[in-house]
PDB file of C-alpha atoms in Angstrom:
ATOM      1  CA  LEU A   1    -226.728-174.517  20.085  1.00 92.00           C
ATOM      2  CA  THR A   2    -223.019-175.166  20.474  1.00 96.00           C
ATOM      3  CA  LEU A   3    -220.701-175.843  17.552  1.00 97.00           C
ATOM      4  CA  TYR A   4    -217.365-177.564  18.116  1.00 97.00           C
ATOM      5  CA  SER A   5    -215.017-176.619  15.312  1.00 97.00           C
ATOM      6  CA  TYR A   6    -211.577-175.707  14.001  1.00 94.00           C
ATOM      7  CA  LYS A   7    -211.157-172.185  12.695  1.00 94.00           C
ATOM      8  CA  ILE A   8    -209.436-173.384   9.497  1.00 93.00           C
ATOM      9  CA  CYS A   9    -211.876-176.230   8.734  1.00 93.00           C
ATOM     10  CA  PRO A  10    -213.857-175.545   5.519  1.00 92.00           C
ATOM     11  CA  PHE A  11    -216.678-177.826   6.681  1.00 93.00           C
ATOM     12  CA  CYS A  12    -216.956-175.966   9.997  1.00 95.00           C
ATOM     13  CA  ASN A  13    -217.002-172.636   8.173  1.00 94.00           C
ATOM     14  CA  LYS A  14    -219.802-173.907   5.939  1.00 92.00           C
ATOM     15  CA  VAL A  15    -221.880-174.549   9.090  1.00 94.00           C
ATOM     16  CA  LYS A  16    -221.061-171.091  10.464  1.00 95.00           C
ATOM     17  CA  ALA A  17    -222.097-169.454   7.173  1.00 91.00           C
ATOM     18  CA  ALA A  18    -225.394-171.341   7.219  1.00 90.00           C
ATOM     19  CA  ALA A  19    -226.080-170.266  10.811  1.00 91.00           C
ATOM     20  CA  ARG A  20    -225.339-166.611   9.972  1.00 90.00           C
ATOM     21  CA  TYR A  21    -227.638-166.816   6.948  1.00 88.00           C
ATOM     22  CA  ALA A  22    -230.424-168.410   9.017  1.00 86.00           C
ATOM     23  CA  GLU A  23    -229.812-165.827  11.752  1.00 89.00           C
ATOM     24  CA  ILE A  24    -229.336-168.581  14.321  1.00 89.00           C
ATOM     25  CA  ALA A  25    -227.027-167.827  17.210  1.00 92.00           C
ATOM     26  CA  ILE A  26    -224.490-170.575  17.698  1.00 93.00           C
ATOM     27  CA  LYS A  27    -221.882-170.626  20.432  1.00 96.00           C
ATOM     28  CA  ASN A  28    -218.582-171.704  18.891  1.00 96.00           C
ATOM     29  CA  VAL A  29    -216.105-173.796  20.860  1.00 97.00           C
ATOM     30  CA  GLU A  30    -212.675-173.933  19.273  1.00 97.00           C
ATOM     31  CA  VAL A  31    -211.351-177.490  19.481  1.00 97.00           C
ATOM     32  CA  ASN A  32    -207.684-178.076  20.215  1.00 97.00           C
ATOM     33  CA  PRO A  33    -206.577-180.049  17.128  1.00 95.00           C
ATOM     34  CA  LEU A  34    -203.918-181.920  19.104  1.00 95.00           C
ATOM     35  CA  THR A  35    -205.892-183.088  22.137  1.00 96.00           C
ATOM     36  CA  LYS A  36    -209.505-182.757  20.963  1.00 95.00           C
ATOM     37  CA  SER A  37    -210.344-182.568  24.668  1.00 95.00           C
ATOM     38  CA  GLU A  38    -213.280-180.259  23.967  1.00 96.00           C
ATOM     39  CA  ILE A  39    -215.059-183.113  22.148  1.00 96.00           C
ATOM     40  CA  SER A  40    -214.208-185.862  24.646  1.00 94.00           C
ATOM     41  CA  PHE A  41    -217.964-186.293  25.170  1.00 94.00           C
ATOM     42  CA  SER A  42    -218.214-187.676  21.626  1.00 91.00           C
ATOM     43  CA  LYS A  43    -216.862-191.202  21.787  1.00 86.00           C
ATOM     44  CA  ASN A  44    -217.896-192.384  18.296  1.00 88.00           C
ATOM     45  CA  HIS A  45    -217.273-189.251  16.245  1.00 89.00           C
ATOM     46  CA  ARG A  46    -213.892-187.546  16.667  1.00 90.00           C
ATOM     47  CA  LYS A  47    -214.033-185.096  13.742  1.00 94.00           C
ATOM     48  CA  VAL A  48    -215.405-181.564  13.651  1.00 96.00           C
ATOM     49  CA  PRO A  49    -217.866-180.031  13.140  1.00 97.00           C
ATOM     50  CA  ILE A  50    -220.079-181.342  15.920  1.00 97.00           C
ATOM     51  CA  LEU A  51    -223.265-179.490  16.867  1.00 96.00           C
ATOM     52  CA  VAL A  52    -224.833-179.976  20.291  1.00 95.00           C
ATOM     53  CA  MET A  53    -228.488-179.021  20.378  1.00 92.00           C
ATOM     54  CA  ALA A  54    -230.171-177.308  23.328  1.00 90.00           C
ATOM     55  CA  ASP A  55    -231.748-180.649  24.291  1.00 93.00           C
ATOM     56  CA  GLY A  56    -228.333-182.353  24.302  1.00 92.00           C
ATOM     57  CA  ASN A  57    -228.764-184.175  20.997  1.00 92.00           C
ATOM     58  CA  ILE A  58    -225.607-184.311  18.885  1.00 94.00           C
ATOM     59  CA  VAL A  59    -225.511-183.713  15.134  1.00 94.00           C
ATOM     60  CA  THR A  60    -222.364-184.621  13.201  1.00 95.00           C
ATOM     61  CA  GLU A  61    -221.209-184.157   9.603  1.00 93.00           C
ATOM     62  CA  SER A  62    -221.414-180.687   8.082  1.00 93.00           C
ATOM     63  CA  ASP A  63    -224.108-181.485   5.501  1.00 90.00           C
ATOM     64  CA  ARG A  64    -226.454-182.849   8.173  1.00 92.00           C
ATOM     65  CA  ILE A  65    -225.791-179.855  10.420  1.00 93.00           C
ATOM     66  CA  VAL A  66    -226.373-177.387   7.568  1.00 91.00           C
ATOM     67  CA  ASP A  67    -229.647-179.096   6.633  1.00 88.00           C
ATOM     68  CA  MET A  68    -230.805-178.866  10.239  1.00 86.00           C
ATOM     69  CA  VAL A  69    -229.715-175.229  10.646  1.00 86.00           C
ATOM     70  CA  LEU A  70    -231.290-174.144   7.358  1.00 84.00           C
ATOM     71  CA  SER A  71    -234.489-176.186   7.680  1.00 80.00           C
ATOM     72  CA  THR A  72    -236.492-173.025   8.383  1.00 71.00           C
ATOM     73  CA  LYS A  73    -234.923-171.065   5.494  1.00 70.00           C
ATOM     74  CA  MET A  74    -235.011-173.688   2.753  1.00 69.00           C
ATOM     75  CA  ASP A  75    -237.490-173.310  -0.043  1.00 69.00           C
ATOM     76  CA  SER A  76    -237.553-174.799  -3.522  1.00 67.00           C
ATOM     77  CA  THR A  77    -235.312-172.031  -4.899  1.00 72.00           C
ATOM     78  CA  PHE A  78    -232.794-172.018  -2.071  1.00 80.00           C
ATOM     79  CA  ALA A  79    -232.277-175.781  -2.099  1.00 81.00           C
ATOM     80  CA  SER A  80    -233.060-176.571  -5.729  1.00 83.00           C
ATOM     81  CA  ALA A  81    -231.565-179.652  -7.366  1.00 85.00           C
ATOM     82  CA  GLU A  82    -229.027-177.390  -9.095  1.00 86.00           C
ATOM     83  CA  ALA A  83    -228.091-175.676  -5.806  1.00 86.00           C
ATOM     84  CA  LYS A  84    -227.660-179.075  -4.142  1.00 88.00           C
ATOM     85  CA  LYS A  85    -225.486-180.244  -7.045  1.00 90.00           C
ATOM     86  CA  TRP A  86    -223.161-177.241  -6.641  1.00 90.00           C
ATOM     87  CA  ALA A  87    -223.157-177.528  -2.837  1.00 91.00           C
ATOM     88  CA  ASP A  88    -222.093-181.151  -3.219  1.00 92.00           C
ATOM     89  CA  TRP A  89    -219.395-180.043  -5.681  1.00 93.00           C
ATOM     90  CA  ALA A  90    -218.086-177.526  -3.133  1.00 92.00           C
ATOM     91  CA  SER A  91    -217.923-180.149  -0.376  1.00 91.00           C
ATOM     92  CA  LYS A  92    -216.478-182.999  -2.403  1.00 91.00           C
ATOM     93  CA  ASP A  93    -214.455-181.317  -5.180  1.00 91.00           C
ATOM     94  CA  LEU A  94    -213.451-177.842  -4.007  1.00 93.00           C
ATOM     95  CA  ALA A  95    -212.876-178.445  -0.285  1.00 92.00           C
ATOM     96  CA  VAL A  96    -210.271-181.174  -0.817  1.00 91.00           C
ATOM     97  CA  TYR A  97    -207.956-178.568  -2.384  1.00 94.00           C
ATOM     98  CA  MET A  98    -207.992-176.280   0.649  1.00 93.00           C
ATOM     99  CA  TYR A  99    -205.848-178.416   2.953  1.00 93.00           C
ATOM    100  CA  PRO A 100    -203.005-178.986   0.458  1.00 95.00           C
ATOM    101  CA  ASN A 101    -202.905-175.239  -0.179  1.00 95.00           C
ATOM    102  CA  ILE A 102    -202.319-174.319   3.463  1.00 94.00           C
ATOM    103  CA  THR A 103    -199.853-177.134   4.164  1.00 94.00           C
ATOM    104  CA  ARG A 104    -197.246-176.691   1.427  1.00 94.00           C
ATOM    105  CA  SER A 105    -194.520-175.938   3.956  1.00 95.00           C
ATOM    106  CA  PHE A 106    -193.991-175.954   7.707  1.00 96.00           C
ATOM    107  CA  THR A 107    -194.134-172.140   7.635  1.00 96.00           C
ATOM    108  CA  GLU A 108    -197.498-172.119   5.846  1.00 95.00           C
ATOM    109  CA  CYS A 109    -198.856-174.718   8.269  1.00 96.00           C
ATOM    110  CA  ARG A 110    -197.697-172.649  11.213  1.00 97.00           C
ATOM    111  CA  SER A 111    -199.285-169.564   9.682  1.00 96.00           C
ATOM    112  CA  ALA A 112    -202.594-171.414   9.207  1.00 95.00           C
ATOM    113  CA  LEU A 113    -202.531-172.379  12.882  1.00 97.00           C
ATOM    114  CA  ALA A 114    -201.737-168.840  14.112  1.00 96.00           C
ATOM    115  CA  TYR A 115    -205.372-168.523  15.236  1.00 96.00           C
ATOM    116  CA  ALA A 116    -204.376-170.710  18.218  1.00 97.00           C
ATOM    117  CA  ASP A 117    -202.885-167.592  19.852  1.00 97.00           C
ATOM    118  CA  GLU A 118    -206.419-166.181  20.191  1.00 95.00           C
ATOM    119  CA  SER A 119    -208.119-169.390  21.274  1.00 94.00           C
ATOM    120  CA  PHE A 120    -205.790-171.247  23.637  1.00 97.00           C
ATOM    121  CA  SER A 121    -203.293-170.677  26.419  1.00 97.00           C
ATOM    122  CA  PRO A 122    -199.784-169.607  25.356  1.00 97.00           C
ATOM    123  CA  LEU A 123    -198.407-173.120  25.935  1.00 97.00           C
ATOM    124  CA  GLN A 124    -201.257-174.800  24.057  1.00 97.00           C
ATOM    125  CA  ALA A 125    -200.926-172.286  21.201  1.00 97.00           C
ATOM    126  CA  PHE A 126    -197.182-172.948  20.986  1.00 97.00           C
ATOM    127  CA  LEU A 127    -197.759-176.704  20.805  1.00 97.00           C
ATOM    128  CA  ILE A 128    -200.593-176.403  18.271  1.00 97.00           C
ATOM    129  CA  LYS A 129    -198.582-174.082  16.033  1.00 97.00           C
ATOM    130  CA  ASN A 130    -195.436-176.206  16.137  1.00 97.00           C
ATOM    131  CA  ILE A 131    -196.445-179.832  16.629  1.00 97.00           C
ATOM    132  CA  GLY A 132    -199.631-179.291  14.628  1.00 96.00           C
ATOM    133  CA  ALA A 133    -197.689-177.633  11.819  1.00 96.00           C
ATOM    134  CA  LEU A 134    -195.214-180.502  11.760  1.00 96.00           C
ATOM    135  CA  GLY A 135    -198.032-183.047  11.496  1.00 95.00           C
ATOM    136  CA  MET A 136    -199.838-181.049   8.838  1.00 94.00           C
ATOM    137  CA  SER A 137    -196.726-180.591   6.728  1.00 94.00           C
ATOM    138  CA  MET A 138    -195.952-184.306   7.005  1.00 94.00           C
ATOM    139  CA  ALA A 139    -199.493-185.210   5.862  1.00 94.00           C
ATOM    140  CA  HIS A 140    -199.278-182.858   2.873  1.00 94.00           C
ATOM    141  CA  GLY A 141    -197.848-185.423   0.451  1.00 92.00           C
ATOM    142  CA  SER A 142    -200.316-188.122   1.516  1.00 94.00           C
ATOM    143  CA  ILE A 143    -203.292-185.834   0.903  1.00 93.00           C
ATOM    144  CA  LYS A 144    -201.968-184.834  -2.513  1.00 95.00           C
ATOM    145  CA  LYS A 145    -201.466-188.494  -3.391  1.00 95.00           C
ATOM    146  CA  LYS A 146    -204.920-189.487  -2.093  1.00 94.00           C
ATOM    147  CA  TYR A 147    -206.601-186.944  -4.370  1.00 94.00           C
ATOM    148  CA  ASN A 148    -204.117-187.284  -7.245  1.00 95.00           C
ATOM    149  CA  ILE A 149    -202.997-183.642  -7.009  1.00 95.00           C
ATOM    150  CA  SER A 150    -199.718-182.746  -8.674  1.00 95.00           C
ATOM    151  CA  ASP A 151    -199.769-178.924  -8.301  1.00 96.00           C
ATOM    152  CA  GLU A 152    -202.151-177.961  -5.506  1.00 96.00           C
ATOM    153  CA  ARG A 153    -202.167-174.242  -6.255  1.00 96.00           C
ATOM    154  CA  THR A 154    -202.979-174.687  -9.946  1.00 96.00           C
ATOM    155  CA  ALA A 155    -205.600-177.307  -9.115  1.00 95.00           C
ATOM    156  CA  LEU A 156    -207.300-174.968  -6.615  1.00 96.00           C
ATOM    157  CA  PHE A 157    -207.357-172.105  -9.102  1.00 96.00           C
ATOM    158  CA  GLU A 158    -208.865-174.416 -11.723  1.00 95.00           C
ATOM    159  CA  LYS A 159    -211.665-175.324  -9.289  1.00 94.00           C
ATOM    160  CA  LEU A 160    -212.212-171.659  -8.429  1.00 94.00           C
ATOM    161  CA  ASP A 161    -212.399-170.845 -12.152  1.00 93.00           C
ATOM    162  CA  ILE A 162    -215.229-173.377 -12.469  1.00 92.00           C
ATOM    163  CA  TRP A 163    -217.113-171.593  -9.679  1.00 90.00           C
ATOM    164  CA  GLU A 164    -216.406-168.144 -11.112  1.00 89.00           C
ATOM    165  CA  ASN A 165    -217.672-169.226 -14.542  1.00 88.00           C
ATOM    166  CA  GLN A 166    -220.846-170.570 -12.943  1.00 85.00           C
ATOM    167  CA  ILE A 167    -221.483-167.191 -11.312  1.00 83.00           C
ATOM    168  CA  LEU A 168    -220.705-165.295 -14.534  1.00 82.00           C
ATOM    169  CA  GLU A 169    -223.148-167.498 -16.483  1.00 80.00           C
ATOM    170  CA  GLU A 170    -225.949-166.476 -14.150  1.00 73.00           C
ATOM    171  CA  SER A 171    -225.248-162.720 -14.391  1.00 70.00           C
ATOM    172  CA  GLY A 172    -225.719-162.028 -10.730  1.00 71.00           C
ATOM    173  CA  PRO A 173    -223.818-161.693  -7.501  1.00 76.00           C
ATOM    174  CA  PHE A 174    -224.711-165.259  -6.537  1.00 81.00           C
ATOM    175  CA  ARG A 175    -224.668-168.617  -8.294  1.00 78.00           C
ATOM    176  CA  ALA A 176    -228.343-168.560  -9.178  1.00 73.00           C
ATOM    177  CA  GLY A 177    -228.128-164.922 -10.316  1.00 73.00           C
ATOM    178  CA  ASN A 178    -230.548-163.888  -7.578  1.00 70.00           C
ATOM    179  CA  GLN A 179    -230.230-161.102  -5.090  1.00 76.00           C
ATOM    180  CA  PHE A 180    -229.946-163.751  -2.382  1.00 79.00           C
ATOM    181  CA  PRO A 181    -227.590-166.692  -2.005  1.00 85.00           C
ATOM    182  CA  ASP A 182    -228.673-170.272  -2.342  1.00 85.00           C
ATOM    183  CA  LEU A 183    -227.335-173.409  -0.691  1.00 87.00           C
ATOM    184  CA  ALA A 184    -224.402-173.602  -3.119  1.00 89.00           C
ATOM    185  CA  ASP A 185    -223.289-170.031  -2.388  1.00 88.00           C
ATOM    186  CA  LEU A 186    -223.278-170.718   1.363  1.00 87.00           C
ATOM    187  CA  THR A 187    -221.367-173.960   0.899  1.00 89.00           C
ATOM    188  CA  VAL A 188    -218.615-172.359  -1.165  1.00 88.00           C
TER     189      VAL A 188
END
């Protein structure tokens, strides 16, 4: 299995967490966010994550990939209706606050893209960190407007408080209070 991803993508990291939990080895290919040349094979879907199966089949969208990766680990407790509700919350409510919190300034954007030094040539890393940071910082206001966010940091902490209260209600290290995580824990 090969996963095409961005290091700072919350949806890609959700897939990686699911694969670790399921003890499935996945080769990760870091995609250049400027050129996306690593996913040129995918003509219809140009967003990460993309999973390429051993037989060449392509699975897109993080929820579909996670379902496929965890299909051997899911039982009624792991993927209960409540766990699915919280996993959906993490993907649709919590994740949208991540991007605005790493793009508040050009410097923060550049810092978020510092991983490029480890993954790409020096020239590519320079371009990703500078041109990518410029694009990210320019998109910051649009993303805040799209999701009606006035103060991204406060809004993120409010979402994290919701999650923390859910864990505290269950009196355990994980959302369901069990000794093991469920789908919601992996998604967050």
